[in-house]
Coordinates of C-alpha atoms in Angstrom, one line a residue:
M1416 CA -1.7 -2.9 -18.7
E1417 CA -2.0 0.2 -20.6
L1418 CA 0.2 3.3 -19.8
K1419 CA -3.0 5.5 -18.9
H1420 CA -3.6 3.1 -15.8
V1421 CA 0.0 3.4 -14.4
E1422 CA -0.7 6.4 -12.3
K1423 CA -3.8 4.6 -10.7
C1424 CA -1.5 1.9 -9.5
C1425 CA 0.7 4.1 -7.6
C1426 CA 0.2 5.8 -4.1
V1427 CA 1.8 7.9 -1.4
I1428 CA 2.4 6.6 2.0
K1429 CA 2.4 8.9 5.0
V1430 CA 4.2 7.9 8.3
S1431 CA 3.7 9.7 11.5
G1432 CA 3.9 9.0 15.3
I1433 CA 7.7 8.9 15.4
S1434 CA 8.7 10.8 18.6
E1435 CA 8.2 14.4 18.1
R1436 CA 9.3 14.4 14.4
K1437 CA 7.4 15.6 11.6
R1438 CA 5.3 13.3 9.1
V1439 CA 7.5 11.7 6.6
S1440 CA 6.2 10.3 3.3
C1441 CA 7.3 8.3 0.2
S1442 CA 5.6 6.9 -2.9
G1443 CA 4.5 3.2 -3.1
V1444 CA 2.9 0.8 -5.6
V1445 CA -0.5 -1.0 -5.1
V1446 CA 0.7 -4.7 -6.2
H1447 CA -2.6 -6.3 -5.5
P1448 CA -5.8 -3.8 -5.5
P1449 CA -8.3 -6.4 -4.3
S1450 CA -6.6 -6.7 -0.9
G1451 CA -5.0 -3.3 -0.9
T1452 CA -1.4 -4.8 -0.8
V1453 CA 1.1 -2.0 -1.2
V1454 CA 4.9 -2.1 -1.5
C1455 CA 7.2 0.8 -1.1
T1456 CA 10.7 1.8 0.0
G1457 CA 11.5 0.9 3.8
L1458 CA 13.4 4.2 4.6
P1459 CA 10.5 6.0 6.5
F1460 CA 10.4 2.8 8.7
C1461 CA 13.9 2.2 9.4
R1462 CA 14.1 5.2 11.6
V1463 CA 11.7 3.6 14.0
V1464 CA 13.4 0.1 14.2
A1465 CA 14.0 -0.5 17.7
E1466 CA 17.4 -2.1 17.2
R1467 CA 19.1 -0.2 14.3
E1468 CA 21.9 -2.7 14.1
L1469 CA 19.4 -5.0 12.4
L1470 CA 19.5 -3.0 9.4
S1471 CA 23.1 -3.7 8.7
S1472 CA 23.1 -7.2 9.8
D1473 CA 22.1 -10.3 8.0
T1474 CA 18.5 -9.9 8.9
E1475 CA 16.2 -10.7 6.3
V1476 CA 12.8 -9.6 7.6
L1477 CA 11.3 -7.4 10.4
F1478 CA 7.7 -7.8 11.5
P1479 CA 5.6 -5.1 13.2
R1480 CA 6.7 -6.0 16.6
S1481 CA 10.2 -4.5 15.9
F1482 CA 8.6 -1.1 15.5
S1483 CA 7.0 1.5 17.7
D1484 CA 3.4 1.2 18.7
K1485 CA 2.9 4.8 18.1
L1486 CA 3.6 4.2 14.3
K1487 CA 0.6 5.4 12.1
I1488 CA 0.2 4.9 8.4
R1489 CA -1.8 6.5 5.9
V1490 CA -2.1 5.4 2.3
C1491 CA -3.2 7.9 -0.5
F1492 CA -4.4 6.7 -3.8
S1493 CA -6.6 7.8 -6.8
E1494 CA -9.9 6.8 -7.6
S1495 CA -12.5 7.8 -10.4
G1496 CA -15.5 9.5 -9.2
R1497 CA -19.0 9.4 -10.8
S1498 CA -18.0 12.4 -12.9
K1499 CA -15.1 10.3 -14.2
S1500 CA -12.7 12.9 -12.6
T1501 CA -9.9 11.6 -10.6
R1502 CA -9.5 12.5 -7.0
Q1503 CA -7.2 11.4 -4.1
R1504 CA -8.6 9.2 -1.3
E1505 CA -6.8 8.8 2.1
V1506 CA -7.2 5.5 4.2
S1507 CA -5.5 3.8 7.1
G1508 CA -2.6 1.4 6.6
K1509 CA -1.0 -1.2 8.5
L1510 CA 2.7 -2.4 8.3
L1511 CA 2.7 -6.1 7.6
M1512 CA 6.6 -6.5 7.3
L1513 CA 10.0 -4.9 6.2
V1514 CA 11.9 -7.3 3.9
N1515 CA 15.7 -7.1 3.0
C1516 CA 16.3 -7.7 -0.8
V1517 CA 19.5 -9.5 -0.2
E1518 CA 20.5 -9.7 -3.9
F1519 CA 20.1 -6.1 -4.2
K1520 CA 22.2 -5.4 -1.3
Q1521 CA 25.0 -7.7 -2.4
A1522 CA 25.0 -6.0 -5.9
F1523 CA 24.7 -2.6 -4.4
L1524 CA 27.7 -3.3 -2.1
G1525 CA 29.6 -4.8 -5.4
V1526 CA 29.0 -2.0 -7.5
Y1527 CA 29.0 1.2 -5.7
Q1528 CA 32.6 1.3 -4.3
E1529 CA 33.4 3.6 -1.5
T1530 CA 36.4 5.1 -3.2
D1531 CA 34.0 6.7 -5.7
Q1532 CA 32.2 8.5 -2.9
W1533 CA 28.7 7.6 -3.9
R1534 CA 26.1 9.6 -2.0
F1535 CA 22.2 9.3 -2.3
H1536 CA 19.3 11.7 -1.7
G1537 CA 17.8 11.8 1.9
D1538 CA 15.5 14.3 3.4
D1539 CA 17.6 15.1 6.5
D1540 CA 20.8 14.3 8.3
E1541 CA 19.4 11.1 9.7
D1542 CA 18.3 9.7 6.3
A1543 CA 21.5 10.9 4.9
E1544 CA 23.4 9.0 7.5
L1545 CA 21.3 5.8 6.9
I1546 CA 21.6 6.0 3.1
R1547 CA 25.4 6.8 3.2
D1548 CA 26.0 3.7 5.1
A1549 CA 23.7 1.7 2.6
K1550 CA 21.8 0.2 5.7
A1551 CA 18.3 1.1 4.4
L1552 CA 18.5 1.1 0.7
S1553 CA 17.8 -2.6 0.4
W1554 CA 14.7 -2.7 2.8
F1555 CA 11.2 -2.4 1.3
A1556 CA 7.8 -2.4 3.3
V1557 CA 4.8 -4.5 2.5
L1558 CA 1.6 -2.6 3.7
R1559 CA -2.1 -3.3 3.8
A1560 CA -4.5 -0.5 3.0
G1561 CA -7.6 -0.5 4.9
V1562 CA -9.9 -0.7 1.7
V1563 CA -10.2 -2.3 -1.6
V1564 CA -8.3 -0.1 -4.1
N1565 CA -10.2 0.4 -7.3
N1566 CA -7.7 1.2 -9.7
C1567 CA -9.6 0.7 -12.9
T1568 CA -7.4 -2.0 -14.3
D1569 CA -7.9 -5.9 -14.7
P1570 CA -8.5 -7.5 -11.2
G1571 CA -5.6 -9.2 -9.4
T1572 CA -2.1 -8.2 -9.0
I1573 CA -0.6 -5.6 -11.6
P1574 CA 1.3 -7.4 -14.3
W1575 CA 5.0 -7.6 -13.7
Q1576 CA 8.3 -8.6 -15.4
R1577 CA 11.2 -10.8 -14.4
S1578 CA 14.2 -8.5 -14.2
S1579 CA 16.5 -11.3 -15.6
S1580 CA 14.9 -10.5 -18.9
L1581 CA 15.7 -6.9 -19.2
Q1582 CA 18.2 -5.3 -21.5
K1583 CA 20.1 -1.9 -21.5
G1584 CA 18.1 0.5 -23.6
C1585 CA 14.7 -0.9 -23.0
P1586 CA 12.1 2.0 -22.8
V1587 CA 10.7 2.5 -19.4
V1588 CA 8.2 4.8 -17.5
A1589 CA 8.8 6.0 -13.8
C1590 CA 5.8 6.7 -11.5
G1591 CA 5.9 8.4 -8.4
S1592 CA 5.1 11.6 -6.5
P1593 CA 7.6 14.4 -6.3
F1594 CA 8.1 15.6 -2.7
G1595 CA 5.8 12.7 -1.3
S1596 CA 2.7 14.0 0.3
L1597 CA 3.1 17.7 -0.6
C1598 CA 0.5 19.3 -2.8
L1599 CA -0.8 15.9 -4.1
D1600 CA -3.5 17.6 -6.4
L1601 CA -0.3 18.9 -8.3
F1602 CA 2.1 16.1 -7.9
F1603 CA 0.4 13.0 -7.5
S1604 CA 1.7 10.0 -9.6
T1605 CA 3.6 12.0 -12.2
L1606 CA 5.3 10.0 -15.0
S1607 CA 8.9 10.2 -16.5
R1608 CA 10.0 8.4 -19.5
G1609 CA 13.6 7.1 -20.2
I1610 CA 15.6 4.0 -20.9
I1611 CA 17.3 1.3 -18.9
S1612 CA 20.9 2.6 -18.5
N1613 CA 22.6 -0.2 -16.9
L1614 CA 22.0 -3.4 -14.9
A1615 CA 23.9 -5.2 -12.1
G1616 CA 23.7 -8.2 -9.9
Q1617 CA 22.0 -11.5 -9.8
D1618 CA 18.9 -11.5 -12.2
N1619 CA 19.6 -7.8 -12.6
A1620 CA 18.7 -6.9 -9.2
V1621 CA 20.3 -3.3 -9.5
I1622 CA 18.6 -1.3 -12.2
L1623 CA 19.9 2.1 -13.4
T1624 CA 17.5 4.3 -15.6
D1625 CA 17.9 7.9 -16.9
A1626 CA 14.2 8.5 -16.3
R1627 CA 14.2 11.6 -14.0
C1628 CA 12.7 11.4 -10.7
L1629 CA 12.6 13.9 -7.7
P1630 CA 12.7 13.4 -4.0
G1631 CA 9.4 11.7 -2.6
T1632 CA 9.3 9.2 -5.6
E1633 CA 11.2 6.7 -3.5
G1634 CA 9.1 3.6 -3.5
G1635 CA 7.5 4.5 -6.9
G1636 CA 7.2 2.0 -9.7
L1637 CA 9.5 1.7 -12.8
F1638 CA 7.5 -0.1 -15.6
V1639 CA 8.9 -1.3 -18.8
V1640 CA 7.2 -0.4 -22.1
E1641 CA 6.7 -3.4 -24.3
A1642 CA 6.6 -3.4 -28.2
T1643 CA 2.8 -3.4 -28.0
G1644 CA 2.6 -0.3 -25.9
C1645 CA 1.7 -2.1 -22.8
V1646 CA 3.6 -1.6 -19.6
C1647 CA 4.8 -3.9 -16.7
L1648 CA 6.0 -3.2 -13.3
I1649 CA 9.8 -4.1 -13.1
G1650 CA 11.1 -2.3 -10.1
L1651 CA 10.7 0.2 -7.0
I1652 CA 12.6 3.5 -7.2
V1653 CA 15.2 3.4 -4.4
S1654 CA 16.9 6.7 -4.9
P1655 CA 16.0 9.4 -7.4
F1656 CA 19.3 11.2 -7.0
G1657 CA 22.8 10.1 -6.8
W1658 CA 26.2 12.0 -6.6
K1659 CA 29.6 10.2 -7.5
S1660 CA 32.7 12.1 -6.2
N1661 CA 30.3 15.3 -5.6
E1662 CA 29.2 15.0 -9.2
W1663 CA 25.6 14.7 -9.7
I1664 CA 25.0 11.7 -12.0
G1665 CA 21.4 12.4 -13.4
L1666 CA 20.3 8.7 -12.9
T1667 CA 17.8 7.0 -11.0
L1668 CA 18.6 3.8 -8.7
V1669 CA 15.8 1.0 -9.0
C1670 CA 15.6 -2.3 -7.2
S1671 CA 14.0 -5.4 -9.2
V1672 CA 10.4 -5.9 -7.9
D1673 CA 10.7 -9.6 -9.0
L1674 CA 13.6 -10.1 -6.4
I1675 CA 11.5 -8.1 -3.8
F1676 CA 8.7 -10.6 -4.2
R1677 CA 11.0 -13.5 -4.1
N1678 CA 12.5 -12.4 -0.9
V1679 CA 8.9 -11.8 0.6
L1680 CA 7.9 -15.4 -0.3
R1681 CA 11.0 -16.8 1.0
C1682 CA 10.9 -15.0 4.4
I1683 CA 7.1 -15.4 5.5
G1684 CA 7.1 -19.2 5.4
A1685 CA 4.3 -20.3 7.5
Q1686 CA 4.0 -17.0 9.5
D1687 CA 1.1 -14.6 9.2
P1688 CA 0.0 -12.1 7.9
L1689 CA 1.1 -12.5 4.5
C1690 CA 1.1 -16.5 4.1
G1691 CA -2.6 -16.5 3.5
V1692 CA -2.8 -13.9 1.3
L1693 CA 0.3 -13.4 -0.8
V1694 CA 1.1 -17.0 -1.2
Q1695 CA -2.2 -18.9 -1.3
K1696 CA -4.3 -16.5 -2.7
E1697 CA -2.4 -13.7 -4.5
E1698 CA 0.5 -16.1 -5.8
A1699 CA -1.8 -17.1 -8.7
D1700 CA -2.7 -13.7 -9.2
L1701 CA 1.0 -12.6 -9.8
R1702 CA 0.9 -12.3 -13.6
M1703 CA 4.5 -12.4 -14.7
S1704 CA 5.2 -11.2 -18.1
S1705 CA 8.4 -12.4 -19.9
T1706 CA 7.5 -10.9 -23.4
A1707 CA 10.6 -9.9 -25.0
Q1708 CA 11.0 -6.7 -26.7
G1709 CA 9.5 -6.8 -30.0
S1710 CA 11.2 -4.0 -31.6
E1711 CA 14.2 -4.4 -33.7
V1712 CA 17.4 -4.1 -31.7
V1713 CA 19.6 -1.3 -32.7
R1714 CA 23.3 -2.2 -32.8
H1715 CA 25.2 0.5 -31.2
P1716 CA 29.1 0.9 -32.1
T1717 CA 31.4 -1.0 -29.8
V1718 CA 32.6 1.4 -26.9
C1719 CA 35.3 0.3 -24.8
F1720 CA 36.9 1.2 -21.4
V1721 CA 40.1 3.2 -21.9
D1722 CA 42.4 3.2 -18.7
S1723 CA 45.4 5.1 -18.7
G1724 CA 46.4 4.7 -15.0
Q1725 CA 45.2 7.7 -13.1
V1726 CA 42.6 8.8 -15.7
W1727 CA 40.0 6.5 -17.5
G1728 CA 37.0 7.0 -19.7
S1729 CA 35.5 5.5 -23.0
G1730 CA 36.7 5.1 -26.6
V1731 CA 34.7 4.3 -29.9
T1732 CA 36.2 1.5 -32.1
V1733 CA 36.2 2.9 -35.7
T1734 CA 37.9 -0.2 -37.2
T1735 CA 38.9 -3.5 -35.7
R1736 CA 42.2 -2.1 -34.7
L1737 CA 41.5 1.6 -34.1
V1738 CA 39.6 3.4 -31.4
V1739 CA 39.0 7.2 -31.1
T1740 CA 38.7 8.9 -27.6
C1741 CA 39.7 12.0 -25.9
R1742 CA 42.9 13.5 -25.2
H1743 CA 42.2 14.0 -21.5
V1744 CA 41.5 10.2 -21.4
V1745 CA 44.8 9.1 -22.7
G1746 CA 46.6 11.4 -20.2
G1747 CA 49.7 12.0 -22.2
K1748 CA 50.6 8.2 -22.2
S1749 CA 52.1 6.5 -25.0
S1750 CA 50.1 3.2 -24.4
V1751 CA 46.9 2.4 -22.6
T1752 CA 44.9 -0.5 -21.4
L1753 CA 41.3 -1.0 -23.2
K1754 CA 38.6 -3.3 -21.7
F1755 CA 36.0 -4.7 -24.1
H1756 CA 32.7 -5.9 -22.4
Q1757 CA 31.0 -8.2 -24.9
G1758 CA 28.7 -11.2 -24.2
G1759 CA 29.1 -11.2 -20.5
R1760 CA 32.9 -11.5 -21.0
V1761 CA 35.6 -8.9 -20.5
R1762 CA 38.7 -8.7 -22.9
D1763 CA 41.8 -6.6 -22.1
V1764 CA 43.8 -5.2 -25.0
V1765 CA 46.8 -2.9 -25.0
G1766 CA 46.8 0.0 -27.4
D1767 CA 49.4 2.6 -28.4
V1768 CA 48.3 6.1 -28.6
L1769 CA 49.1 7.0 -32.3
F1770 CA 48.1 10.8 -32.0
S1771 CA 46.6 13.2 -29.5
T1772 CA 45.9 16.7 -30.1
K1773 CA 47.9 19.5 -28.4
A1774 CA 46.2 21.2 -25.4
S1775 CA 45.8 24.2 -27.3
S1776 CA 43.4 22.5 -29.6
P1777 CA 39.8 23.0 -29.2
Y1778 CA 39.2 19.4 -30.3
D1779 CA 39.9 17.0 -27.4
L1780 CA 40.6 13.9 -29.5
A1781 CA 43.2 11.1 -29.5
L1782 CA 43.6 8.0 -31.7
I1783 CA 44.8 4.6 -30.3
E1784 CA 45.7 1.5 -32.3
L1785 CA 45.1 -1.9 -30.6
R1786 CA 48.1 -4.3 -30.8
V1787 CA 45.6 -7.1 -31.3
P1788 CA 42.6 -6.6 -33.4
V1789 CA 39.1 -7.0 -32.1
P1790 CA 37.1 -8.6 -35.0
E1791 CA 33.7 -8.8 -33.2
A1792 CA 33.8 -5.1 -32.7
V1793 CA 30.7 -3.4 -34.1
I1794 CA 31.9 -0.8 -36.4
P1795 CA 29.7 2.5 -36.6
R1796 CA 28.2 3.9 -39.9
M1797 CA 29.1 7.8 -39.7
S1798 CA 26.1 10.1 -39.8
H1799 CA 25.7 12.7 -42.4
S1800 CA 22.8 14.4 -41.1
F1801 CA 22.2 16.4 -37.6
D1802 CA 18.6 17.2 -37.1
L1803 CA 17.7 19.3 -34.1
G1804 CA 15.3 17.4 -31.7
E1805 CA 16.1 13.8 -33.0
A1806 CA 16.3 11.1 -30.4
V1807 CA 19.9 10.1 -29.5
V1808 CA 21.5 7.8 -27.1
V1809 CA 25.0 8.2 -25.4
V1810 CA 27.0 5.0 -24.9
G1811 CA 29.9 5.3 -22.4
Y1812 CA 31.3 4.2 -19.2
G1813 CA 29.6 6.8 -17.0
G1814 CA 27.4 5.8 -13.9
L1815 CA 28.2 2.0 -13.3
G1816 CA 30.0 1.5 -16.5
R1817 CA 33.4 0.9 -15.0
V1818 CA 32.1 -2.3 -13.3
C1819 CA 29.1 -3.3 -15.4
G1820 CA 30.1 -2.4 -18.9
P1821 CA 29.0 0.7 -21.0
S1822 CA 25.8 2.8 -19.6
L1823 CA 23.2 4.1 -22.1
T1824 CA 21.4 7.4 -21.6
S1825 CA 18.8 8.9 -23.9
G1826 CA 18.0 12.4 -24.9
V1827 CA 17.7 14.7 -28.0
L1828 CA 20.2 16.4 -30.0
S1829 CA 19.6 19.9 -28.6
K1830 CA 22.1 22.0 -30.4
A1831 CA 24.3 21.9 -33.6
I1832 CA 26.8 24.7 -34.2
S1833 CA 28.3 25.0 -37.7
L1834 CA 30.9 27.1 -39.4
N1835 CA 31.0 27.3 -43.3
G1836 CA 28.4 24.6 -43.5
Q1837 CA 30.2 22.0 -41.4
P1838 CA 29.2 21.1 -37.9
V1839 CA 31.9 21.9 -35.1
M1840 CA 30.0 21.3 -31.9
L1841 CA 27.0 19.2 -31.0
Q1842 CA 24.9 19.4 -27.6
T1843 CA 22.5 16.8 -26.4
T1844 CA 20.3 16.4 -23.2
C1845 CA 21.5 12.8 -22.4
A1846 CA 22.8 12.5 -18.9
V1847 CA 26.6 12.3 -19.2
Q1848 CA 28.9 11.7 -16.4
A1849 CA 32.6 11.2 -15.4
G1850 CA 33.9 8.2 -17.5
A1851 CA 31.7 8.8 -20.5
S1852 CA 34.4 11.2 -22.1
G1853 CA 35.2 9.6 -25.5
G1854 CA 32.0 7.7 -25.7
A1855 CA 29.6 7.6 -28.5
V1856 CA 26.5 9.6 -29.3
V1857 CA 24.5 7.8 -31.8
Q1858 CA 20.9 8.2 -33.4
K1859 CA 18.5 6.1 -31.2
H1860 CA 16.8 4.5 -34.2
S1861 CA 19.5 3.9 -36.8
G1862 CA 22.6 3.7 -34.2
E1863 CA 24.6 5.9 -36.6
L1864 CA 27.6 7.7 -35.1
L1865 CA 26.9 11.5 -34.5
G1866 CA 30.1 12.2 -32.7
I1867 CA 32.4 11.7 -29.5
V1868 CA 31.6 12.9 -26.0
S1869 CA 34.0 15.6 -25.0
S1870 CA 32.6 16.7 -21.6
N1871 CA 29.5 17.8 -19.7
A1872 CA 29.0 21.3 -18.3
R1873 CA 30.5 22.2 -14.9
D1874 CA 30.2 25.6 -13.2
L1875 CA 33.5 26.0 -11.5
A1876 CA 32.5 28.8 -9.2
S1877 CA 29.7 26.7 -7.4
S1878 CA 31.3 23.3 -8.2
V1879 CA 27.9 22.1 -9.9
T1880 CA 27.9 19.6 -12.6
Y1881 CA 25.1 19.6 -15.3
P1882 CA 25.0 16.2 -16.8
H1883 CA 22.2 17.0 -19.1
L1884 CA 24.1 19.8 -20.8
N1885 CA 27.3 18.3 -22.6
F1886 CA 29.6 18.8 -25.5
I1887 CA 30.1 16.5 -28.5
I1888 CA 32.8 16.5 -31.3
P1889 CA 30.7 15.9 -34.6
V1890 CA 32.2 12.9 -36.7
P1891 CA 32.7 15.2 -39.7
V1892 CA 35.6 16.8 -37.7
F1893 CA 37.5 13.5 -37.9
Q1894 CA 35.9 11.1 -40.4
R1895 CA 37.8 12.3 -43.5
L1896 CA 41.0 12.2 -41.6
L1897 CA 40.5 8.6 -40.6
Q1898 CA 39.9 7.8 -44.3
E1899 CA 43.1 9.5 -45.3
F1900 CA 45.0 7.6 -42.4
H1901 CA 43.5 4.3 -43.6
K1902 CA 45.1 5.0 -47.1
T1903 CA 48.4 6.4 -46.0
R1904 CA 49.1 5.1 -42.5
N1905 CA 50.5 8.7 -41.9
V1906 CA 49.3 10.0 -38.2
N1907 CA 50.4 13.6 -39.4
V1908 CA 47.1 13.9 -41.3
F1909 CA 45.5 14.5 -37.9
S1910 CA 47.8 17.4 -37.2
V1911 CA 45.4 19.8 -38.9
L1912 CA 43.3 19.4 -35.7
N1913 CA 45.9 21.3 -34.0
N1914 CA 45.5 24.2 -36.5
T1915 CA 41.8 25.2 -36.2
E1916 CA 40.2 28.5 -37.1
K1917 CA 39.8 31.2 -34.5
D1918 CA 36.1 30.9 -34.9
V1919 CA 36.3 27.2 -34.0
K1920 CA 38.2 27.9 -30.8
R1921 CA 35.7 30.7 -30.1
V1922 CA 32.9 28.0 -30.3
W1923 CA 34.9 25.8 -27.8
R1924 CA 36.1 28.7 -25.5
L1925 CA 34.5 27.3 -22.5
Q1926 CA 37.1 24.8 -22.1
G1927 CA 39.6 27.5 -21.5
A1928 CA 41.4 28.0 -18.1
Q1929 CA 39.6 31.5 -17.8
S1930 CA 36.2 30.0 -18.4
K1931 CA 33.6 29.8 -15.6
L1932 CA 32.4 26.5 -17.3

């Protein structure tokens, strides 16, 4: 399927007749246009379940009899008119079933720890309670629109791909309608590009992406972009917003559509209404693509998890025995534990902190020597050019990194500040969260190391974090020092980082205690 057809595969669901409450809405995906079959998030329907305890039990499926008779559903989708202009059409819809994606639920509960204080977007207090308890996140609705949907693509179900074949860094496009049914002529089925940031659970049931989405896009589709430029459906948007310990992470939570389909097929058995459509007729139309990404894989430098006890973050291996990280990550300790996620295995290595800059230094850096070398580590090539607007990727242990290995987020190099012809600070638009400090910023297409993540931006007055504004220490700051240390083994060569010029301190002044950021 071509990218231009994606918006015509998505729709908006309006749900009304819920007591005296206002109408609610979400996004959805038309998975089988000939029959008008739609899948979407189950959140709007969870509030009208007669027995709410079913949502948190081991129940796998709920049929229409479990919901209020007053439930009314409208499905809005786009269609092309005679003048080739696109318009929205609204038809009645019917709820066929609500299915619980068990694999997503298990993975979600495994990686989103309560101690991390995860919180997800909801329209109101009732939704916030459901989401906070993770009762509704794994539920998805299967609907039938009262008309054949003409989305101008090939007949049959839209192409989709098994999530088990996905890899971090794959380019993706998210499609949903911000604010649901509000101003459909303005916001219907908007697109957002990004990459897969992290994966978790059986067959990658949980997908995390940095494609930016807004409230109302829940239930919309996430599509992987193949090397040919074609796209395949890989997931449904579960939550466009997420907070961790009151910090906005700037990432979107997605459930594998492959596993949603599997749960539907497993639950319906010989029961109507889906058995005669999805299994007998439509199963042959579910065209699964397992095409691997054809583009050349870029090897990023090995980034490890650095744990100093109360503080943890990321570190970049610059030799098989040396790791560069941030001063605040090592937390003043003389030794730390490092974890290397490679090939599905986790290797623990103890490291000694050879050097750490003083608190007065603008450069938040530390050097760790591993007691045991890591010969399989990918050693970075240092970049010598810093071109504004170039595509970059941050590799670090933000987001789900602590549990699932390093996360990837994409963006551009938005700012490079130089003094005397040498860069002293970089900024990017990549989403950077707590745990990414000490991580790598690399050129997207070459994998060359540009710098080390120091921090994102936080407004201390309003306690608001801005993950897409972050500060990077460029490699020229420490590359020559690493070369000298390699020759002399004298850690005192790094002491120059404690005696920087006033102009450098001025550039990094927002780190100061008196700063509002």
